[in-house]
Amino acid sequence: MPASQAVPPTQSVLSPLTASALFLVVTVDDGGEEAVRELLADLAGLERSVGFGYPGGGLSCVAGIGSAAWDRLFDGPRPAALHPFTELAGPRHHAVATPGDLLFHLRATRQDLCFALAALIMERLRDAVTVVDETPGFSYYDNRDLLGFVDGSENPVGLAAADAVVVGDEDPDFAGGAYVITQKYLHDLAAWNALPVETQELIVGRRKFDNVELDQPGSHVDLNTITDPDGTEREILRDNMPFGRPGSGEFGTYFIGYARTPEVTERMLRNMFLGSGPTSHDRILDFSTPVTGSLFFAPAAGFLEDPPGPPAKGAGADAPPERSPGG
Ligand code: HEM
């Protein structure tokens, strides 16, 4: 069954790229679980409260839940492929795993709508969570990243996007959900901008001015074009956003990739950090350093509104709940 048919409605994982976004990652404090469960159940209502008055505002919020937090929040089965983010130590570059129990991925055409919804979320969670990262993102010129290249053009669309992103009957309890991997990258823009544009283009695998793809083995595009042994291309849906604070010299790309299984994004990350064939690593990493790395599961919309009960008291008393840096 393609994931696009007869699966419960997803959260807004398939929403288009917007002009503004806010990425909020928190850990759940001991004893904060019930407040989180209640907030998650009310999240769609809060989104309507803020967004309804601004029909063109495109406000959406996807909530993702990390591996360790899942067992603290819900009784019953867990998403089959949910696990902590896998740290990668390559020959030159390191994909770090950092704490993250909950991700809120807010999008809108205007930053004030993201801000307003995030404020309502935090009003409810203030005493229940610890914020580990809060990054507002913005679209930059014609959907360019801060390296100056158009980012997102090869994203799947329509049914192909749903098929790449939404869990289907391979995990029936969690159909309608999606896995999410996030990494916050900081760029060394001075070093990048010192390269000739032709060199930048060979590293990315696209022309800078007009975004035309280049046939360049070992480029970022090449390392992230992955196929199964039968030749089927495996895709993810990226909603990357630039962020930064020019006054502080901070320039970055917030990478966020949705996928039906984290395995696809993880293959891409291995190619980038550990290399593939004669390519030792993705040269984009010589100018871009990830400072976070987390994996979440964004359950179907109905799951959040009517979740299973909390884990039975004392569950895991013999075996404490898994706690790992990747959440
Ligand atoms: C510093 C962070 C990153 C930047 C600035 C960046 C930028 C880009 C750009 C400019 C493109 C070409 C246009 C497009 O198709 O979107 C691209 C393609 C792509 N990137 Fe990235 N990217 C980053 C990190 C990642 C990561 C961490 C992954 C996966 C784990 C990834 C996966 C992909 C994929 C799948 C494509 C499309 C390949 C194709 O043409 O089929 N990117 N990226």
Short mmCIF file of C-alpha atoms and ligand atoms in Angstrom, two decimals:
data_model
loop_
_atom_site.label_atom_id
_atom_site.label_comp_id
_atom_site.label_asym_id
_atom_site.label_seq_id
_atom_site.Cartn_x
_atom_site.Cartn_y
_atom_site.Cartn_z
CA MET A 1 0.00 0.00 0.00
CA PRO A 2 1.52 3.37 -0.90
CA ALA A 3 1.63 5.50 2.23
CA SER A 4 -0.52 8.09 0.48
CA GLN A 5 -3.61 5.83 0.58
CA ALA A 6 -5.80 5.00 3.54
CA VAL A 7 -3.39 6.10 6.25
CA PRO A 8 -4.46 8.32 9.14
CA PRO A 9 -3.92 12.06 8.55
CA THR A 10 -0.35 13.14 9.20
CA GLN A 11 0.62 16.23 11.14
CA SER A 12 1.64 19.04 8.75
CA VAL A 13 4.78 17.23 7.64
CA LEU A 14 3.96 17.78 3.96
CA SER A 15 3.39 21.55 4.32
CA PRO A 16 5.30 23.61 1.77
CA LEU A 17 8.38 25.63 2.64
CA THR A 18 7.37 28.96 4.16
CA ALA A 19 9.10 32.29 4.60
CA SER A 20 9.54 31.75 8.36
CA ALA A 21 10.12 28.88 10.72
CA LEU A 22 11.00 28.24 14.33
CA PHE A 23 12.75 25.11 15.53
CA LEU A 24 12.26 24.45 19.25
CA VAL A 25 13.94 21.44 20.91
CA VAL A 26 13.41 20.63 24.59
CA THR A 27 14.09 17.86 27.06
CA VAL A 28 11.33 16.73 29.41
CA ASP A 29 12.11 17.26 33.09
CA ASP A 30 11.45 14.46 35.58
CA GLY A 31 7.80 14.82 36.53
CA GLY A 32 7.00 16.92 33.45
CA GLU A 33 5.50 14.04 31.49
CA GLU A 34 1.81 14.75 32.21
CA ALA A 35 2.07 18.41 31.24
CA VAL A 36 3.70 17.33 27.97
CA ARG A 37 0.99 14.76 27.24
CA GLU A 38 -1.70 17.39 27.83
CA LEU A 39 0.06 19.98 25.67
CA LEU A 40 0.52 17.52 22.80
CA ALA A 41 -3.20 16.69 22.90
CA ASP A 42 -4.07 20.41 22.75
CA LEU A 43 -1.45 21.42 20.19
CA ALA A 44 -3.75 21.34 17.15
CA GLY A 45 -6.23 23.54 19.03
CA LEU A 46 -3.54 26.06 19.95
CA GLU A 47 -2.42 26.11 16.31
CA ARG A 48 -6.00 26.93 15.27
CA SER A 49 -6.24 29.64 17.95
CA VAL A 50 -3.23 31.48 16.53
CA GLY A 51 -3.65 30.63 12.85
CA PHE A 52 -7.39 30.94 12.25
CA GLY A 53 -7.38 34.73 12.09
CA TYR A 54 -4.62 34.69 9.44
CA PRO A 55 -5.83 32.36 6.66
CA GLY A 56 -2.91 33.30 4.41
CA GLY A 57 -0.44 32.82 7.24
CA GLY A 58 0.16 29.14 6.57
CA LEU A 59 0.82 28.43 10.24
CA SER A 60 1.65 24.81 11.02
CA CYS A 61 3.40 22.97 13.80
CA VAL A 62 4.78 19.44 13.74
CA ALA A 63 5.62 17.83 17.09
CA GLY A 64 8.27 15.12 17.15
CA ILE A 65 9.10 12.85 20.08
CA GLY A 66 12.55 11.38 20.81
CA SER A 67 13.29 7.76 21.60
CA ALA A 68 13.85 8.01 25.36
CA ALA A 69 10.92 10.37 25.85
CA TRP A 70 8.55 8.03 24.03
CA ASP A 71 8.69 5.42 26.79
CA ARG A 72 8.22 8.08 29.47
CA LEU A 73 5.10 9.46 27.76
CA PHE A 74 3.15 6.53 26.33
CA ASP A 75 2.13 3.01 27.21
CA GLY A 76 2.00 0.31 24.55
CA PRO A 77 4.03 -0.27 21.40
CA ARG A 78 6.57 2.22 20.10
CA PRO A 79 7.39 3.22 16.52
CA ALA A 80 9.41 0.36 15.04
CA ALA A 81 12.40 2.40 13.86
CA LEU A 82 12.57 5.00 16.65
CA HIS A 83 16.04 5.13 18.20
CA PRO A 84 18.48 7.80 19.40
CA PHE A 85 20.36 9.77 16.74
CA THR A 86 23.42 7.80 15.62
CA GLU A 87 26.60 9.78 16.17
CA LEU A 88 29.15 9.52 13.32
CA ALA A 89 32.88 10.09 13.67
CA GLY A 90 34.35 10.43 10.20
CA PRO A 91 37.97 10.96 9.13
CA ARG A 92 37.56 14.74 9.24
CA HIS A 93 34.11 15.56 10.54
CA HIS A 94 31.85 14.54 13.37
CA ALA A 95 28.05 14.27 13.38
CA VAL A 96 27.29 14.90 17.05
CA ALA A 97 24.28 13.52 18.91
CA THR A 98 22.71 16.06 21.27
CA PRO A 99 19.80 15.93 23.74
CA GLY A 100 16.27 16.28 22.40
CA ASP A 101 13.03 14.81 23.78
CA LEU A 102 10.59 16.98 21.83
CA LEU A 103 10.84 18.92 18.59
CA PHE A 104 8.37 21.62 17.63
CA HIS A 105 8.77 22.54 13.96
CA LEU A 106 6.73 25.69 13.43
CA ARG A 107 6.19 27.22 10.01
CA ALA A 108 4.33 30.27 8.73
CA THR A 109 4.58 33.01 6.17
CA ARG A 110 5.32 35.43 9.05
CA GLN A 111 7.64 35.01 12.02
CA ASP A 112 5.12 36.58 14.41
CA LEU A 113 2.76 33.60 13.97
CA CYS A 114 5.56 31.11 14.77
CA PHE A 115 6.51 33.27 17.74
CA ALA A 116 2.94 33.48 19.04
CA LEU A 117 2.38 29.72 18.87
CA ALA A 118 5.78 28.96 20.43
CA ALA A 119 4.93 31.36 23.26
CA LEU A 120 1.67 29.48 23.94
CA ILE A 121 3.50 26.14 23.84
CA MET A 122 6.11 27.38 26.32
CA GLU A 123 3.48 28.93 28.58
CA ARG A 124 2.16 25.39 29.03
CA LEU A 125 5.55 23.69 29.26
CA ARG A 126 7.60 26.26 31.18
CA ASP A 127 7.78 24.15 34.37
CA ALA A 128 7.90 20.79 32.61
CA VAL A 129 10.79 21.03 30.14
CA THR A 130 14.26 22.45 29.61
CA VAL A 131 14.84 24.24 26.32
CA VAL A 132 17.99 23.00 24.59
CA ASP A 133 17.71 24.94 21.35
CA GLU A 134 15.47 27.58 19.80
CA THR A 135 16.31 28.66 16.26
CA PRO A 136 14.22 31.04 14.15
CA GLY A 137 14.72 30.44 10.42
CA PHE A 138 13.96 32.63 7.43
CA SER A 139 13.83 32.19 3.67
CA TYR A 140 16.71 33.97 1.99
CA TYR A 141 16.47 35.47 -1.50
CA ASP A 142 15.07 32.75 -3.83
CA ASN A 143 15.15 29.90 -1.30
CA ARG A 144 18.94 30.02 -1.06
CA ASP A 145 20.98 28.77 1.87
CA LEU A 146 23.58 31.09 3.32
CA LEU A 147 26.21 29.40 1.13
CA GLY A 148 24.30 31.12 -1.68
CA PHE A 149 22.81 28.02 -3.37
CA VAL A 150 19.13 27.30 -3.96
CA ASP A 151 18.24 24.62 -1.40
CA GLY A 152 15.30 22.23 -1.68
CA SER A 153 14.72 22.02 -5.41
CA GLU A 154 15.03 18.22 -5.62
CA ASN A 155 12.52 17.62 -2.85
CA PRO A 156 9.81 15.11 -3.79
CA VAL A 157 6.35 16.63 -4.26
CA GLY A 158 2.74 15.42 -4.16
CA LEU A 159 2.21 11.68 -3.92
CA ALA A 160 5.96 11.05 -4.21
CA ALA A 161 6.52 13.16 -1.12
CA ALA A 162 3.83 11.34 0.85
CA ASP A 163 5.25 8.01 -0.24
CA ALA A 164 8.78 9.02 0.83
CA VAL A 165 7.76 10.48 4.17
CA VAL A 166 4.63 8.89 5.63
CA VAL A 167 4.74 5.54 7.45
CA GLY A 168 2.28 3.06 5.92
CA ASP A 169 1.33 -0.50 6.70
CA GLU A 170 4.93 -1.55 7.42
CA ASP A 171 4.14 -0.32 10.99
CA PRO A 172 0.31 -0.22 11.20
CA ASP A 173 0.15 1.14 14.78
CA PHE A 174 2.09 4.18 13.63
CA ALA A 175 0.81 4.69 10.08
CA GLY A 176 0.48 8.38 9.29
CA GLY A 177 3.64 9.25 11.24
CA ALA A 178 7.06 10.28 9.97
CA TYR A 179 10.64 10.17 11.24
CA VAL A 180 12.53 13.46 11.54
CA ILE A 181 16.26 14.08 11.78
CA THR A 182 17.54 17.57 12.63
CA GLN A 183 21.03 19.04 12.61
CA LYS A 184 21.90 22.66 13.21
CA TYR A 185 24.92 23.58 11.06
CA LEU A 186 27.15 26.63 11.51
CA HIS A 187 28.98 27.88 8.41
CA ASP A 188 32.45 29.36 8.12
CA LEU A 189 31.24 31.88 5.56
CA ALA A 190 34.53 33.76 5.32
CA ALA A 191 36.33 30.57 4.22
CA TRP A 192 33.47 29.56 1.90
CA ASN A 193 33.26 32.95 0.25
CA ALA A 194 37.03 32.90 -0.31
CA LEU A 195 36.54 29.95 -2.72
CA PRO A 196 36.02 30.65 -6.42
CA VAL A 197 32.35 30.17 -7.35
CA GLU A 198 33.37 27.33 -9.72
CA THR A 199 34.86 25.40 -6.77
CA GLN A 200 31.74 25.99 -4.67
CA GLU A 201 29.65 24.64 -7.55
CA LEU A 202 31.73 21.44 -7.77
CA ILE A 203 31.34 20.93 -4.00
CA VAL A 204 27.56 21.37 -4.07
CA GLY A 205 26.95 19.76 -7.47
CA ARG A 206 24.81 22.60 -8.82
CA ARG A 207 25.46 25.89 -10.59
CA LYS A 208 25.12 28.79 -8.19
CA PHE A 209 23.40 31.36 -10.40
CA ASP A 210 20.74 29.26 -12.13
CA ASN A 211 20.65 26.12 -9.94
CA VAL A 212 21.30 23.72 -12.83
CA GLU A 213 22.54 20.31 -11.62
CA LEU A 214 26.11 19.28 -12.52
CA ASP A 215 27.27 15.73 -13.12
CA GLN A 216 29.91 15.87 -10.39
CA PRO A 217 30.86 12.63 -8.58
CA GLY A 218 31.55 13.19 -4.87
CA SER A 219 29.53 16.43 -4.72
CA HIS A 220 26.93 17.04 -2.00
CA VAL A 221 24.15 16.28 -4.46
CA ASP A 222 25.88 13.08 -5.66
CA LEU A 223 26.52 11.80 -2.10
CA ASN A 224 22.88 12.41 -1.22
CA THR A 225 21.43 10.72 -4.30
CA ILE A 226 21.02 7.20 -3.02
CA THR A 227 19.47 4.16 -4.63
CA ASP A 228 18.55 0.67 -3.54
CA PRO A 229 20.22 -2.34 -5.22
CA ASP A 230 17.22 -2.55 -7.61
CA GLY A 231 17.87 1.04 -8.74
CA THR A 232 14.96 2.65 -6.83
CA GLU A 233 15.91 6.13 -5.66
CA ARG A 234 15.25 6.74 -1.94
CA GLU A 235 14.16 10.27 -1.07
CA ILE A 236 13.58 12.42 1.99
CA LEU A 237 11.73 15.71 2.40
CA ARG A 238 13.98 18.58 3.53
CA ASP A 239 12.63 21.77 5.05
CA ASN A 240 16.03 23.39 5.71
CA MET A 241 16.06 27.04 6.73
CA PRO A 242 18.86 29.60 6.98
CA PHE A 243 19.35 31.27 10.32
CA GLY A 244 21.90 33.64 11.75
CA ARG A 245 22.95 36.70 13.70
CA PRO A 246 25.23 38.83 11.53
CA GLY A 247 26.25 40.96 14.51
CA SER A 248 27.65 37.86 16.22
CA GLY A 249 29.13 36.35 13.07
CA GLU A 250 26.70 33.42 13.22
CA PHE A 251 25.55 32.00 9.88
CA GLY A 252 23.88 28.65 9.58
CA THR A 253 21.58 26.11 7.98
CA TYR A 254 19.04 24.25 10.10
CA PHE A 255 18.79 20.85 8.40
CA ILE A 256 15.51 19.01 8.92
CA GLY A 257 14.72 15.87 6.97
CA TYR A 258 11.45 13.94 7.14
CA ALA A 259 11.41 10.31 6.04
CA ARG A 260 9.30 7.19 6.22
CA THR A 261 12.27 5.43 7.80
CA PRO A 262 15.31 7.09 9.42
CA GLU A 263 17.48 4.59 7.57
CA VAL A 264 17.36 6.68 4.37
CA THR A 265 18.56 9.90 6.03
CA GLU A 266 21.15 7.88 7.96
CA ARG A 267 22.55 6.49 4.69
CA MET A 268 22.91 10.06 3.44
CA LEU A 269 24.66 11.10 6.65
CA ARG A 270 27.07 8.17 6.41
CA ASN A 271 27.93 9.19 2.84
CA MET A 272 28.53 12.76 3.95
CA PHE A 273 30.57 12.08 7.12
CA LEU A 274 32.19 8.68 6.45
CA GLY A 275 32.50 9.04 2.68
CA SER A 276 31.52 6.84 -0.23
CA GLY A 277 33.84 5.10 -2.70
CA PRO A 278 36.82 7.34 -3.45
CA THR A 279 35.18 10.34 -1.71
CA SER A 280 36.39 10.67 1.89
CA HIS A 281 33.67 13.12 2.96
CA ASP A 282 31.23 15.76 1.73
CA ARG A 283 33.30 18.93 1.25
CA ILE A 284 30.32 21.03 2.32
CA LEU A 285 31.36 19.86 5.82
CA ASP A 286 34.74 21.61 5.52
CA PHE A 287 32.69 24.82 5.78
CA SER A 288 29.69 23.62 7.83
CA THR A 289 29.79 22.12 11.34
CA PRO A 290 26.81 20.44 12.95
CA VAL A 291 26.36 21.54 16.56
CA THR A 292 23.23 19.43 17.19
CA GLY A 293 21.90 16.07 16.00
CA SER A 294 18.61 14.47 17.05
CA LEU A 295 16.05 11.99 15.80
CA PHE A 296 12.31 12.19 16.49
CA PHE A 297 9.09 10.49 15.47
CA ALA A 298 6.19 12.76 14.48
CA PRO A 299 3.09 10.61 15.08
CA ALA A 300 -0.12 10.89 13.06
CA ALA A 301 -2.32 13.85 14.05
CA GLY A 302 -4.95 11.59 15.66
CA PHE A 303 -2.36 9.89 17.87
CA LEU A 304 -1.43 13.19 19.50
CA GLU A 305 -5.03 14.22 20.08
CA ASP A 306 -6.03 10.89 21.57
CA PRO A 307 -2.82 9.20 22.74
CA PRO A 308 -2.48 5.89 24.57
CA GLY A 309 -2.36 6.18 28.37
CA PRO A 310 0.82 7.00 30.23
CA PRO A 311 3.19 4.13 31.01
CA ALA A 312 2.09 2.06 34.00
CA LYS A 313 3.53 3.34 37.29
CA GLY A 314 6.67 1.43 38.15
CA ALA A 315 7.12 0.32 34.54
CA GLY A 316 10.81 0.20 33.89
CA ALA A 317 11.61 0.16 37.62
CA ASP A 318 13.90 -2.79 37.01
CA ALA A 319 15.20 -1.41 33.77
CA PRO A 320 15.37 2.40 33.90
CA PRO A 321 14.09 4.14 30.78
CA GLU A 322 16.70 4.54 28.10
CA ARG A 323 18.37 7.95 28.29
CA SER A 324 20.80 8.90 25.65
CA PRO A 325 22.21 12.05 24.17
CA GLY A 326 20.13 11.62 21.03
CA GLY A 327 16.92 11.66 23.02
C1 HEM B 1 25.03 22.47 5.80
C2 HEM B 1 23.94 21.78 5.58
C3 HEM B 1 23.38 21.59 4.21
C4 HEM B 1 23.27 22.46 3.17
C5 HEM B 1 23.70 23.94 3.14
C6 HEM B 1 22.66 21.76 2.07
C7 HEM B 1 22.42 22.30 0.82
C8 HEM B 1 21.94 21.61 -0.27
C9 HEM B 1 21.77 22.16 -1.60
C10 HEM B 1 22.12 23.57 -2.00
C11 HEM B 1 21.28 21.17 -2.39
C12 HEM B 1 20.97 21.24 -3.90
C13 HEM B 1 19.57 21.65 -4.21
C14 HEM B 1 18.50 20.71 -3.73
O1 HEM B 1 18.18 19.73 -4.38
O2 HEM B 1 18.00 20.94 -2.64
C15 HEM B 1 21.11 20.01 -1.56
C16 HEM B 1 20.62 18.82 -2.00
C17 HEM B 1 20.38 17.74 -1.18
N1 HEM B 1 20.74 17.62 0.13
FE1 HEM B 1 21.63 19.03 1.27
N2 HEM B 1 22.40 20.48 2.46
C18 HEM B 1 22.83 20.32 3.76
C19 HEM B 1 22.78 19.19 4.52
C20 HEM B 1 22.21 18.01 4.10
C21 HEM B 1 22.07 16.84 4.92
C22 HEM B 1 22.59 16.70 6.36
C23 HEM B 1 21.41 15.90 4.16
C24 HEM B 1 20.99 14.50 4.48
C25 HEM B 1 21.20 13.89 5.62
C26 HEM B 1 21.13 16.51 2.87
C27 HEM B 1 20.44 15.90 1.85
C28 HEM B 1 20.28 16.42 0.59
C29 HEM B 1 19.56 15.74 -0.48
C30 HEM B 1 18.84 14.41 -0.39
C31 HEM B 1 19.64 16.56 -1.61
C32 HEM B 1 19.04 16.30 -3.00
C33 HEM B 1 19.92 15.38 -3.80
C34 HEM B 1 19.32 15.15 -5.18
O3 HEM B 1 19.54 15.97 -6.07
O4 HEM B 1 18.62 14.16 -5.33
N3 HEM B 1 21.63 17.78 2.87
N4 HEM B 1 21.52 20.30 -0.27
#
